[in-house]
XYZ file of N, CA and C in Angstrom:
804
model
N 27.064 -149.763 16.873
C 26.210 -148.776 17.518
C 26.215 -147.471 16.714
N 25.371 -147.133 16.297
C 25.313 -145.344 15.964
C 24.868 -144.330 16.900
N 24.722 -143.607 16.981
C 25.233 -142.414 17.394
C 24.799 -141.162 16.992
N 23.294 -140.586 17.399
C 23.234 -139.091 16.370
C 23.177 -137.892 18.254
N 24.522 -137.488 17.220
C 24.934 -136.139 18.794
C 23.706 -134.627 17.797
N 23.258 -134.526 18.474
C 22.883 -132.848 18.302
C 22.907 -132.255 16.881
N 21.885 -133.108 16.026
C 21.885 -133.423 14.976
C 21.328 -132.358 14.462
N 21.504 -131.147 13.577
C 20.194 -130.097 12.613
C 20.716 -130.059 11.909
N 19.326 -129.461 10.981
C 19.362 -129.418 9.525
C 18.446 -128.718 9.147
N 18.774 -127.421 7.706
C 17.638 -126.661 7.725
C 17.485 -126.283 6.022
N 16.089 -126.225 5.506
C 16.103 -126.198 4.173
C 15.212 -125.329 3.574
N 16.082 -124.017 4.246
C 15.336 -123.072 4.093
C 14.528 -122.931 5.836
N 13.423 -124.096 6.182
C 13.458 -123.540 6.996
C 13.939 -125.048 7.928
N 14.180 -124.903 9.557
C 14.510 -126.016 10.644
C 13.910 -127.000 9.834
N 14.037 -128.506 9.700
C 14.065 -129.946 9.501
C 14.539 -130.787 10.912
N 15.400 -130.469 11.206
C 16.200 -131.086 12.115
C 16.513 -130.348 13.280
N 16.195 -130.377 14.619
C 16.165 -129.124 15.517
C 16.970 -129.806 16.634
N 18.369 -130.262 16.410
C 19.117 -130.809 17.937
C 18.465 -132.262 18.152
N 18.331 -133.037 17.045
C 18.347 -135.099 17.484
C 19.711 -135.782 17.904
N 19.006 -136.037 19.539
C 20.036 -137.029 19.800
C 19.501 -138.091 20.447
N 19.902 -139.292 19.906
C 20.178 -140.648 20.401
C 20.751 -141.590 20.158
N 20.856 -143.018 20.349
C 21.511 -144.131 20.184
C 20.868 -145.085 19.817
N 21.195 -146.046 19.154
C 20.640 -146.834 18.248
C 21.511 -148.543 18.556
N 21.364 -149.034 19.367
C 22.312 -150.413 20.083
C 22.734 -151.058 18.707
N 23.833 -151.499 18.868
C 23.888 -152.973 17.551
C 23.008 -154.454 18.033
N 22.741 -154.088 16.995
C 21.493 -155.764 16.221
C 20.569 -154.717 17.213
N 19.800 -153.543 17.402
C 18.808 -153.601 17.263
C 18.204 -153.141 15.980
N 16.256 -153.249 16.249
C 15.699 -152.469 15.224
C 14.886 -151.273 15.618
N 15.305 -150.240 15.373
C 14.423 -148.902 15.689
C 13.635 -148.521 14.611
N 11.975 -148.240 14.826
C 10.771 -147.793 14.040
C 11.354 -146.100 14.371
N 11.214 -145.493 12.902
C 11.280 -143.702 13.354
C 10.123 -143.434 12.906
N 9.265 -142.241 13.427
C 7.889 -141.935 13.129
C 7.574 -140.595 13.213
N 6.555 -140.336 12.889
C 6.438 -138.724 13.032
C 5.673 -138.323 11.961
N 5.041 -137.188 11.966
C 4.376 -136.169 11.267
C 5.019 -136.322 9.871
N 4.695 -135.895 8.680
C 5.274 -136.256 7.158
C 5.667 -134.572 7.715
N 6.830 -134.620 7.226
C 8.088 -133.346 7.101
C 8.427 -133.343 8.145
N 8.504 -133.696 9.010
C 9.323 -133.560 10.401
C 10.987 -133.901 9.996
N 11.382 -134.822 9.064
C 12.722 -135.000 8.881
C 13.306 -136.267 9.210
N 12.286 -137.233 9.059
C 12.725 -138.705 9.386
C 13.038 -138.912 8.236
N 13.384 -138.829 7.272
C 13.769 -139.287 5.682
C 15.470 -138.598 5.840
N 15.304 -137.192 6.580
C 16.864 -136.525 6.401
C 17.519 -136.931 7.525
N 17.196 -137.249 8.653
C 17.833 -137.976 10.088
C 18.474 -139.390 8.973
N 17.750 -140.215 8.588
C 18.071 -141.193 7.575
C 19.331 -141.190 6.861
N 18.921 -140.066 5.625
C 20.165 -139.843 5.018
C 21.797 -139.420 5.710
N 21.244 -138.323 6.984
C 22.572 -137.765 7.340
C 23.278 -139.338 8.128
N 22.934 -140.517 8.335
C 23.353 -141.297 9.028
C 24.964 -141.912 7.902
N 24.267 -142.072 6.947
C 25.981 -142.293 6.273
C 26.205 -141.403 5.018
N 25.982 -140.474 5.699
C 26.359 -138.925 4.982
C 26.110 -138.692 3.782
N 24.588 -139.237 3.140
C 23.505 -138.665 2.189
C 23.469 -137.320 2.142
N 23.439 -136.676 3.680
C 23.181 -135.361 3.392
C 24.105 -134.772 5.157
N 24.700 -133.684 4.593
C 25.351 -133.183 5.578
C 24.685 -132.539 6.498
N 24.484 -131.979 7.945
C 23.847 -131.505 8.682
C 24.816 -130.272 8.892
N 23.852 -129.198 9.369
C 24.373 -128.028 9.643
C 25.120 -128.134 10.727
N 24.821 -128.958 11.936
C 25.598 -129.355 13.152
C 25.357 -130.173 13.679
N 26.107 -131.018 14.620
C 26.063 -132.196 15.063
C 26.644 -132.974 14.221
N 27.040 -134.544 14.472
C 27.443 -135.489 13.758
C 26.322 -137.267 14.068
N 26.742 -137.801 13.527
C 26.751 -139.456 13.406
C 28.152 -139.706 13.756
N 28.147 -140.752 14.268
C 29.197 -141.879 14.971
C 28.775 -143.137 15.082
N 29.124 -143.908 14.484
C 29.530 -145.356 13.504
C 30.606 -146.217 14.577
N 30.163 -147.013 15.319
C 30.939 -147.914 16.003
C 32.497 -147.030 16.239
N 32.584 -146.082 17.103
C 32.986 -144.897 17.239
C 33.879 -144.248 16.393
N 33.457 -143.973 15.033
C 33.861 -143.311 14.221
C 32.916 -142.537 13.509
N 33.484 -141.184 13.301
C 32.528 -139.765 12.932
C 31.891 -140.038 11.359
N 30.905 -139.608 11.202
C 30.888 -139.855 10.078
C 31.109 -138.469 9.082
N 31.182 -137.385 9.231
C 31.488 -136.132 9.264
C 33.091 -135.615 9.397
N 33.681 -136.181 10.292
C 34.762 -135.769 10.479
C 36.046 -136.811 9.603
N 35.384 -137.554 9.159
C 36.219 -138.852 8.555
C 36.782 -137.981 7.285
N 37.597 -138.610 6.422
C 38.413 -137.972 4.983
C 37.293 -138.935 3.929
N 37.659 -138.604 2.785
C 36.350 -139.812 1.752
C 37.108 -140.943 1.953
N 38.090 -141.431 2.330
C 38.327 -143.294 2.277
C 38.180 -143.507 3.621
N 38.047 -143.141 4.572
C 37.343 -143.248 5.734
C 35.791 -143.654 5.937
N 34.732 -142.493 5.360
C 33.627 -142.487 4.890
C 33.459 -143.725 3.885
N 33.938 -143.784 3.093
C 33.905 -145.338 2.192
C 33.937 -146.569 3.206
N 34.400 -146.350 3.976
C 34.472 -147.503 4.934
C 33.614 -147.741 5.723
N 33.430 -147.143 5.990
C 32.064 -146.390 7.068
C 30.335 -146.906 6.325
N 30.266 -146.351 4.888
C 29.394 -146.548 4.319
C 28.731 -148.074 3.596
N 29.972 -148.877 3.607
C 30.371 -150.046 3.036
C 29.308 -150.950 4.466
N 29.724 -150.258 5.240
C 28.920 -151.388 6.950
C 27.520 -151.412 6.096
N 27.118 -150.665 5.719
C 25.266 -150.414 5.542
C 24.694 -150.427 4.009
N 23.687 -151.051 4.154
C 22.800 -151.102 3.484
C 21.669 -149.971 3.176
N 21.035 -149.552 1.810
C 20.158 -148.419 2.091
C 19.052 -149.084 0.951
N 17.866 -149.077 1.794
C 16.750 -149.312 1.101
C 15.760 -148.119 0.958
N 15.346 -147.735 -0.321
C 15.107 -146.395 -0.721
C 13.414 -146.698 -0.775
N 13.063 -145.343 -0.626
C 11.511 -145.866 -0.618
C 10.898 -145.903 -1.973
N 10.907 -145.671 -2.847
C 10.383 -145.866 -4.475
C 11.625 -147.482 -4.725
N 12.540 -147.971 -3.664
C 12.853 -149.274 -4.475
C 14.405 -148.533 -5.046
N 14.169 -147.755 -5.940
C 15.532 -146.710 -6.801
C 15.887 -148.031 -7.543
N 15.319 -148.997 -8.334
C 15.914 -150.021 -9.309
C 16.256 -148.875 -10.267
N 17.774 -149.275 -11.290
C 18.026 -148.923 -12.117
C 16.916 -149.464 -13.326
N 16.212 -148.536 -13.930
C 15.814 -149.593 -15.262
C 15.779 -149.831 -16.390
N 17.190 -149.362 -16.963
C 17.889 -149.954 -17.566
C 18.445 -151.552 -17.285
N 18.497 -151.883 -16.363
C 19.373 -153.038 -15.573
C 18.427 -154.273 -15.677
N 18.498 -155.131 -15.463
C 17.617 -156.656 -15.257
C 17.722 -156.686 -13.948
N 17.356 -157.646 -13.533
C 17.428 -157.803 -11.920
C 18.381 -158.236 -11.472
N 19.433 -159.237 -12.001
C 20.567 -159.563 -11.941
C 21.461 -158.398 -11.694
N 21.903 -157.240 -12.743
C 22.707 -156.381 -12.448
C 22.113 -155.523 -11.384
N 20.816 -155.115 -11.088
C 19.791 -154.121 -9.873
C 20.909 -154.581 -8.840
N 20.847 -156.061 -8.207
C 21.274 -156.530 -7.010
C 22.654 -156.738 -6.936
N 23.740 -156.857 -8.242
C 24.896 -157.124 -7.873
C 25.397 -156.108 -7.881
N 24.755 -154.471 -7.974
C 25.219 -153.418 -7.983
C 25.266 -153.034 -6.711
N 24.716 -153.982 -5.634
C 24.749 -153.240 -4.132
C 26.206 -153.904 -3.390
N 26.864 -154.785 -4.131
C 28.285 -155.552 -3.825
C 29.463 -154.176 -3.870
N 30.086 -154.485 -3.117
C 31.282 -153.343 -2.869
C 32.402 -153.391 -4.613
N 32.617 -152.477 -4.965
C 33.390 -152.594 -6.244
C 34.346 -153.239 -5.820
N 35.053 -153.470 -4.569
C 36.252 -154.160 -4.833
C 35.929 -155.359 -5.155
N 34.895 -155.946 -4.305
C 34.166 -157.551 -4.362
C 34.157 -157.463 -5.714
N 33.322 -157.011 -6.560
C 33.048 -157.107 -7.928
C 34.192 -157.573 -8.738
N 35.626 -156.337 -8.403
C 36.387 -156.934 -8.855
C 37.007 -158.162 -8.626
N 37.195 -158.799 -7.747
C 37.921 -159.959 -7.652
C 36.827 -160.650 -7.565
N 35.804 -161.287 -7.794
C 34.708 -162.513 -7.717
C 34.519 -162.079 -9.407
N 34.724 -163.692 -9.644
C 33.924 -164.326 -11.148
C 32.302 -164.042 -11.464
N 32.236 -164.239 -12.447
C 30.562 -164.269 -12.641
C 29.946 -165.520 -11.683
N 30.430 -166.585 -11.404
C 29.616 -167.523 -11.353
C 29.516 -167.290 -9.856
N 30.616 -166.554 -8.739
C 30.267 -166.063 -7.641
C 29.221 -164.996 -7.402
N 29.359 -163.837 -8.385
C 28.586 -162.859 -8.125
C 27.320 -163.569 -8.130
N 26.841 -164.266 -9.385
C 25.727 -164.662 -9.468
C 25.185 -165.180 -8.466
N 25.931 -166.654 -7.793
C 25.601 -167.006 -6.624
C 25.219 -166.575 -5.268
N 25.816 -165.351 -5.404
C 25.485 -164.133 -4.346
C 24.307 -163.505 -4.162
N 24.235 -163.020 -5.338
C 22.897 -162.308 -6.143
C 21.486 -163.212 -5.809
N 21.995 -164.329 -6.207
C 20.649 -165.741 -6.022
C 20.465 -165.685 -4.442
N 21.126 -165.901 -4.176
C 20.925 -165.940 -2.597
C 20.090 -164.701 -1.562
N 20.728 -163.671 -1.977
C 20.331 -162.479 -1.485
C 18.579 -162.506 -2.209
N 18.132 -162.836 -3.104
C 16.911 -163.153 -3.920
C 16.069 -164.003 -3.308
N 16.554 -165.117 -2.484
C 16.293 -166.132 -1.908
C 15.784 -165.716 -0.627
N 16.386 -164.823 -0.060
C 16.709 -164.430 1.230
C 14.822 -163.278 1.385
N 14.878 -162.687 -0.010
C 13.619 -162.060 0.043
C 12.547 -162.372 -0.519
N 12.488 -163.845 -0.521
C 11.345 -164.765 -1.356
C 11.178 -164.513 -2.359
N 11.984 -164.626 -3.027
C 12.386 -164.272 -4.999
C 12.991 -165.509 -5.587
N 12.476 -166.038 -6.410
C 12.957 -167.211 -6.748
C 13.912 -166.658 -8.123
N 15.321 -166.585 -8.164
C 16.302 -166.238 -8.992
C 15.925 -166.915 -10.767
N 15.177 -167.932 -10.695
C 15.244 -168.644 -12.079
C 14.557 -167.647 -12.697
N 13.421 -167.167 -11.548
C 11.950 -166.401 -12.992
C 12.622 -165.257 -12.672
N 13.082 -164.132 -12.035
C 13.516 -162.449 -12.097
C 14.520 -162.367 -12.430
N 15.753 -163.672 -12.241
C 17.462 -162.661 -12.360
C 17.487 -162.233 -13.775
N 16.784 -162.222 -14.585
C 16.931 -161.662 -16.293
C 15.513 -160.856 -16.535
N 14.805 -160.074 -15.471
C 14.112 -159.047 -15.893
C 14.317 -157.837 -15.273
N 13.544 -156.982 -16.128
C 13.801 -155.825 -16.032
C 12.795 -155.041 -14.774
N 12.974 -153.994 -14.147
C 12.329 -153.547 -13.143
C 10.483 -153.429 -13.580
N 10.793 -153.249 -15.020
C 9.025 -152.820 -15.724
C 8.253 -153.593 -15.599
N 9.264 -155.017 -15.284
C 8.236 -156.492 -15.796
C 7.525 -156.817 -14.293
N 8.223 -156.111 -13.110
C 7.778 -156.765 -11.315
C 6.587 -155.994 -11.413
N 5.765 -156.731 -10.392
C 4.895 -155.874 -9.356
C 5.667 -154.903 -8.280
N 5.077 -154.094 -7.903
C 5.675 -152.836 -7.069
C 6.148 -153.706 -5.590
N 5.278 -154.573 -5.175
C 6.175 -156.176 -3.833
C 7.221 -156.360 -4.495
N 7.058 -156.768 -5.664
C 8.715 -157.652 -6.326
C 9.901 -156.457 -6.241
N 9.312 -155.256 -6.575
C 10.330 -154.002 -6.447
C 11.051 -154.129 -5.581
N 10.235 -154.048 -4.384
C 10.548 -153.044 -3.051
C 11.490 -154.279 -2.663
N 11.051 -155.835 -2.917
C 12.254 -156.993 -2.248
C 13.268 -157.217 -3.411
N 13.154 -156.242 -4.610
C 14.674 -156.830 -5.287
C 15.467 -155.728 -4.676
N 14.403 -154.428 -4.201
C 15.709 -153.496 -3.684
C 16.282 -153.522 -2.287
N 15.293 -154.402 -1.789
C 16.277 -155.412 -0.387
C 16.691 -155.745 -0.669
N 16.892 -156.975 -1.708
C 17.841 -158.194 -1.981
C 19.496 -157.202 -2.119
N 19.334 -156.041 -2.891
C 20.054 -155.312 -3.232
C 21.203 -154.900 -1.792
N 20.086 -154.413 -0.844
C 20.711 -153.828 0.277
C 21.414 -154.842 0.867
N 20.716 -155.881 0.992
C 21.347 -157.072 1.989
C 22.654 -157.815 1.072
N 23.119 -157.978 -0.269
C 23.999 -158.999 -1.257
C 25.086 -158.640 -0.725
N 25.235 -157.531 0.305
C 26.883 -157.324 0.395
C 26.929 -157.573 1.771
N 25.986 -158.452 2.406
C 25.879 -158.581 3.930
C 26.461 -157.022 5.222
N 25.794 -156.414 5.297
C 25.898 -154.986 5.996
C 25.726 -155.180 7.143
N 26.669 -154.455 8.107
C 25.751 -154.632 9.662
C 24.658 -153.596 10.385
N 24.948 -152.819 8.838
C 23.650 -151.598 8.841
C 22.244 -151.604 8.075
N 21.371 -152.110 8.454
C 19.943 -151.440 7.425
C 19.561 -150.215 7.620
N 19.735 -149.346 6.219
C 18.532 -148.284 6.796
C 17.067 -148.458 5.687
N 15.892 -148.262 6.429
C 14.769 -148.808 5.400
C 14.234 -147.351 5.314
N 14.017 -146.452 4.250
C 13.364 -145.072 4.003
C 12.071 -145.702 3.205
N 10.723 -146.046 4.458
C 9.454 -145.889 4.064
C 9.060 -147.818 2.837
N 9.702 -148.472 3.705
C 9.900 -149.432 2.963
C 8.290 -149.865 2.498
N 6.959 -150.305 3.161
C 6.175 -150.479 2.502
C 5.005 -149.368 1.918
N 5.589 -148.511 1.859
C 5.133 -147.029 0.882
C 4.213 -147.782 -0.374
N 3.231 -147.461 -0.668
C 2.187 -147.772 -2.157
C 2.341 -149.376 -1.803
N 2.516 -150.088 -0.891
C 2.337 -151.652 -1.072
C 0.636 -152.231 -0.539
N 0.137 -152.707 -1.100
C -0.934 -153.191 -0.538
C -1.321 -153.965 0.714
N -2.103 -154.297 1.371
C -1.558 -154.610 3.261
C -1.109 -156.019 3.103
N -1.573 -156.905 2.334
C -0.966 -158.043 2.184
C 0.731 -158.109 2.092
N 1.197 -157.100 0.622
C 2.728 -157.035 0.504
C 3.297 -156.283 1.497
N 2.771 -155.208 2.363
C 3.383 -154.536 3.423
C 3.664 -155.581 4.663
N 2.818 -156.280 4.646
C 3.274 -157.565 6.052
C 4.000 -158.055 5.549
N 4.031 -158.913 4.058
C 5.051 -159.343 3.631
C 6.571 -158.943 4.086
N 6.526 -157.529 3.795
C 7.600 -156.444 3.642
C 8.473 -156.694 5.231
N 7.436 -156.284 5.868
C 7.386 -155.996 7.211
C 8.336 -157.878 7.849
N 7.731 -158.871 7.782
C 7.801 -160.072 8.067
C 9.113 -160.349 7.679
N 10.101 -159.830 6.441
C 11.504 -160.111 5.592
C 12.091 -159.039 6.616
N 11.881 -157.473 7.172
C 12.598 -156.944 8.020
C 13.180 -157.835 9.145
N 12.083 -158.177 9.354
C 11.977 -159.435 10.908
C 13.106 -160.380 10.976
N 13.084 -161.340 9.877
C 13.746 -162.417 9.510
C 15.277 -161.971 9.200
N 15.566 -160.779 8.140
C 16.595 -160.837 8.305
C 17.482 -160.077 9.636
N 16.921 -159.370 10.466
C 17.267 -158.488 11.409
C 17.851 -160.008 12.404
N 16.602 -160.868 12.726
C 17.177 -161.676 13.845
C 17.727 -162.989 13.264
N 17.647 -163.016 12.124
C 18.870 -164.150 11.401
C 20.139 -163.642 11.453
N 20.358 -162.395 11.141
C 21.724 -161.599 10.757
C 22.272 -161.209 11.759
N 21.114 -160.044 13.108
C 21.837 -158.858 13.700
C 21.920 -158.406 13.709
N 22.039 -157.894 12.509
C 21.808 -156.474 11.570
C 21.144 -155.064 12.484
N 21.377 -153.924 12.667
C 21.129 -153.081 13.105
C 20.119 -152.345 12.061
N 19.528 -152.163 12.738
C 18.257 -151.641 11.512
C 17.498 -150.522 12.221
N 17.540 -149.595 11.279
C 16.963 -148.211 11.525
C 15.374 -148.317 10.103
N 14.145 -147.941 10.612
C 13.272 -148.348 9.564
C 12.418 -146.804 10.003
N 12.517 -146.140 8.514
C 11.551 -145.005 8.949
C 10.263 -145.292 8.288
N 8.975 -145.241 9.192
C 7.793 -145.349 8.265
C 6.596 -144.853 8.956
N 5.641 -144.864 7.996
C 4.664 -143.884 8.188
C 3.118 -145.160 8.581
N 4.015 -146.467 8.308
C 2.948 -147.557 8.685
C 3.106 -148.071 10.369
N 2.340 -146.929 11.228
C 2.522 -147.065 12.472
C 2.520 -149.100 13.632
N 1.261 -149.337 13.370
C 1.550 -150.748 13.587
C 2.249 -151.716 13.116
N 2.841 -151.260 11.769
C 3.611 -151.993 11.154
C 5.356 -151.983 11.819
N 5.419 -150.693 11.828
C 6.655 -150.220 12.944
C 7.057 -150.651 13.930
N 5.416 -150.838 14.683
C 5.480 -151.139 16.170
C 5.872 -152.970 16.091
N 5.587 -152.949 15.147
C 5.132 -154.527 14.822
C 6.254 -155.425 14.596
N 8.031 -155.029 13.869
C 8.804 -155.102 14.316
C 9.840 -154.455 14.930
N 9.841 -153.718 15.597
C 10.586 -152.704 16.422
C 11.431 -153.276 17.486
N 12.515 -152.848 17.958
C 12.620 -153.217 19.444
C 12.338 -151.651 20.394
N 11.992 -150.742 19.497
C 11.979 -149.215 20.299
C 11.736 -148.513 18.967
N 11.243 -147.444 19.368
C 10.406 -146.459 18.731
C 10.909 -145.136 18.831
N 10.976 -144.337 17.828
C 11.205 -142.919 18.047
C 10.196 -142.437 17.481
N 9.780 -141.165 17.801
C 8.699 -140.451 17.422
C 9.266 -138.930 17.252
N 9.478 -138.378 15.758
C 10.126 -137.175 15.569
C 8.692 -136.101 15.754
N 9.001 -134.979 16.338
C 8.634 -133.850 15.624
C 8.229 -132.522 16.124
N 8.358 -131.622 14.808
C 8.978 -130.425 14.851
C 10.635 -130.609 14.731
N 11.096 -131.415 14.152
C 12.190 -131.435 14.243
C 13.283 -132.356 15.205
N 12.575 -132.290 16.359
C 13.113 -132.814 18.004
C 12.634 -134.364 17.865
N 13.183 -134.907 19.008
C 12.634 -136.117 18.945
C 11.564 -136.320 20.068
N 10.576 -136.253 19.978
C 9.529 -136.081 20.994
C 9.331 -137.406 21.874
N 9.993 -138.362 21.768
C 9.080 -140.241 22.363
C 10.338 -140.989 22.122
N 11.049 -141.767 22.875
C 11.807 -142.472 22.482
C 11.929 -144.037 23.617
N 11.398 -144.972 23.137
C 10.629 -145.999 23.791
C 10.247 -147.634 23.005
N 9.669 -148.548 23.936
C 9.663 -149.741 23.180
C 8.271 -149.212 22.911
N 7.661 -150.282 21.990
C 6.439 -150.530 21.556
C 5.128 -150.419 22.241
N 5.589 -151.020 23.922
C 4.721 -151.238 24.429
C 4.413 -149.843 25.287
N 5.451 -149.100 25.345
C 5.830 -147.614 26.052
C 5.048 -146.998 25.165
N 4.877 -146.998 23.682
C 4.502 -146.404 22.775
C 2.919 -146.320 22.839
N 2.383 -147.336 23.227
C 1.099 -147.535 22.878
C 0.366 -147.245 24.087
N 0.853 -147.092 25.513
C 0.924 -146.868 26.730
C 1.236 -145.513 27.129
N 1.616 -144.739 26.294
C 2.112 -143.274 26.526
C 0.855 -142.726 26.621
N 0.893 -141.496 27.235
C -0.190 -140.377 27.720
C -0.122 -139.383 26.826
N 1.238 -139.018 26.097
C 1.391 -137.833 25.253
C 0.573 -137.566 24.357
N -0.516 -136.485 24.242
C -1.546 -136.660 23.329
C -0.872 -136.855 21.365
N 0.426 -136.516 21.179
C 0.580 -136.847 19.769
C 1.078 -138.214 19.451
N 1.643 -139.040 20.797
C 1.759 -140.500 20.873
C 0.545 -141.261 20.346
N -0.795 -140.331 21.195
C -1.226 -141.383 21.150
C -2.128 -141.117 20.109
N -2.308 -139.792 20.040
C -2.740 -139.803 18.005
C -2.163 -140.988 17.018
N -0.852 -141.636 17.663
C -0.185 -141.976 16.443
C -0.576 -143.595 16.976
N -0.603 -143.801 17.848
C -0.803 -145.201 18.255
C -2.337 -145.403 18.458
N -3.044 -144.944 18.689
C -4.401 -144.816 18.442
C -5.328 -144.444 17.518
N -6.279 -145.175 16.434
C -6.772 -144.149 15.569
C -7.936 -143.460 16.082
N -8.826 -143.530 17.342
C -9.735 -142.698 17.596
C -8.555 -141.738 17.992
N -7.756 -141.805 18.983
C -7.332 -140.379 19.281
C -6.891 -139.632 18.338
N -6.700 -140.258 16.974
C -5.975 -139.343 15.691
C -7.296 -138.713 15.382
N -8.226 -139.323 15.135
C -9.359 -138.674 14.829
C -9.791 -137.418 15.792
N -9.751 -137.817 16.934
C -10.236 -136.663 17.961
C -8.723 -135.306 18.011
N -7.798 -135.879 17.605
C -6.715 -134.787 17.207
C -6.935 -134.241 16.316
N -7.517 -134.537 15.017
C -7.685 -133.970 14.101
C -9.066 -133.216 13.842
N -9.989 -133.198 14.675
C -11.416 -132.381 14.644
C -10.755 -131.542 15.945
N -10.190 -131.579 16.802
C -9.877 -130.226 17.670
C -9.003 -129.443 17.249
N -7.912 -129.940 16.113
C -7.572 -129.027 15.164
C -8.230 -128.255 14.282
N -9.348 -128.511 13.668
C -9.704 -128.275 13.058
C -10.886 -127.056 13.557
N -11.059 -127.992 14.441
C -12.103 -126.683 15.582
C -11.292 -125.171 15.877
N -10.342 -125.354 16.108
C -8.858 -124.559 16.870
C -8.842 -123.274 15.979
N -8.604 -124.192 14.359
C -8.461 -123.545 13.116
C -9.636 -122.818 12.881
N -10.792 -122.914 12.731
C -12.078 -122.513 12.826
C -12.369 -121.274 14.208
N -12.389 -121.305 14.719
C -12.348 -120.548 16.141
C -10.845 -119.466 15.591
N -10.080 -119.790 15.410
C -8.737 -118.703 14.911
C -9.235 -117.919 13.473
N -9.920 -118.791 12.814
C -10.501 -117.432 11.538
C -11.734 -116.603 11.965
N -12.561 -117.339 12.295
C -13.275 -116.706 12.943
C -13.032 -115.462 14.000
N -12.435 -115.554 14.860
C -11.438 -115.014 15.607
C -10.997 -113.288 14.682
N -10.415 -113.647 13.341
C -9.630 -112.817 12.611
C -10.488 -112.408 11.235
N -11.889 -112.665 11.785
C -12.842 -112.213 10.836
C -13.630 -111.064 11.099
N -13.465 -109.651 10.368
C -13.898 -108.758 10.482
C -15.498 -108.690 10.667
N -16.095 -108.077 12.282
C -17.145 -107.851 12.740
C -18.048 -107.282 11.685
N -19.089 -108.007 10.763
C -20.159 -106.715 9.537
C -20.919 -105.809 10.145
N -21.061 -104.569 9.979
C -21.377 -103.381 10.611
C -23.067 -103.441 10.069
């Protein structure tokens, strides 16, 4: 279970304005919201990417903040982090990309012919067939092949944490279902607790077991799918609706218009 108590963060200016909630084990939570609201830094502060000005994370009841660094190592080791550009080394082939997400101790004591086997599998696991990628380089994939060698990556050390930052970002709608469909599979094959922040609203909803909706900082919506799409809140349903996004976005715009106008000097 995680755990975010009274979470802020400020960069320069508020990001994070007091998030709190809970996150069950083996579920999957969609986070959503406005671009800058701070679903990318709620993300990171979860296994202490980035420190928060106040509040903590709590990790199957352990702080993640208050821990010493071999504490935190331990802590961090539960989870998996899938980055939204992918973050392949590329220097690396695909072989080393994925056996770099294995815990160094594993590394040390497993042979090549284990790691490898590991590596294949975890490849397998994200519809990658190990014969044609484990010996290329990140330059040689399509931007799909990316984004699932840097799953394969997250998942090779079996985690009981996913976090996904914007996983089908630049994917085309075909590879984003793709994307979307491997969340699915491994969440209810595994258990896996999975936190997925993204900006692909039906896609979210699409495997979710509950929904958060950030913003301004706060967490404004916190609900299943079907709560989501059923909500009255007019920025819910901007987000779950595209006429109402549209009709949100011309009464803004009206608002904005009427306010200069407003602050436009009367010509004599």
């Amino acid at each position: 279970m995680i755990e975010y108590r009274d979470v802020y963060k400020a960069f320069d200016v508020p990001v994070l304005a007091g998030v709190s909630f809970t996150v069950e084990t083996g579920e999957t939570l969609a986070v959503v919201g406005p671009s800058g609201t701070g679903k990318s830094v709620l993300l990171k502060t979860t296994i202490g990417l980035i420190v928060p000005d106040r509040g903590d994370v709590i990790i199957d009841g352990q702080s993640v903040f208050s821990s010493d660094p071999e504490q935190l190592q331990v802590i961090r080791r539960k989870a998996g982090y899938v980055f939204q550009n992918a973050a392949l080394f590329d220097s690396m082939n695909v072989f080393e990309n994925v056996a770099y997400g294995l815990p160094e101790k594993t590394l040390k004591t497993l042979g090549r012919r284990e790691v490898t086997r590991r590596v294949s599998r975890a490849l397998e696991e994200v519809n990658l067939d190990p014969a044609i990628v484990l010996s290329k380089l990140p330059a040689e994939l399509s931007g799909g092949m990316r984004k699932r060698v840097g799953l394969a990556r997250a998942i090779v050390g079996e985690p009981q944490i996913l976090l996904y930052d914007e996983p089908v970002t630049g994917l085309d709608p075909v590879n984003a279902a793709a994307v979307d469909r491997l969340i699915c599979d491994i969440a209810e094959r595994t258990r896996v607790t999975s936190i997925v922040v993204t900006h692909d609203i039906e896609g979210g909803l699409s495997i979710s077991d509950r929904v958060a909706l950030l913003e301004g900082g706060k967490l404004r919506f916190l609900g299943t799918p079907d709560e989501f799409r059923q909500s009255r809140d007019p920025l819910v349903r901007a987000f779950a609706d595209r006429k109402a996004a549209v009709q949100a976005a011309m009464e803004g715009s009206a608002r904005a218009g009427r306010l200069a106008d407003s602050n436009t000097p009367a010509l004599s």
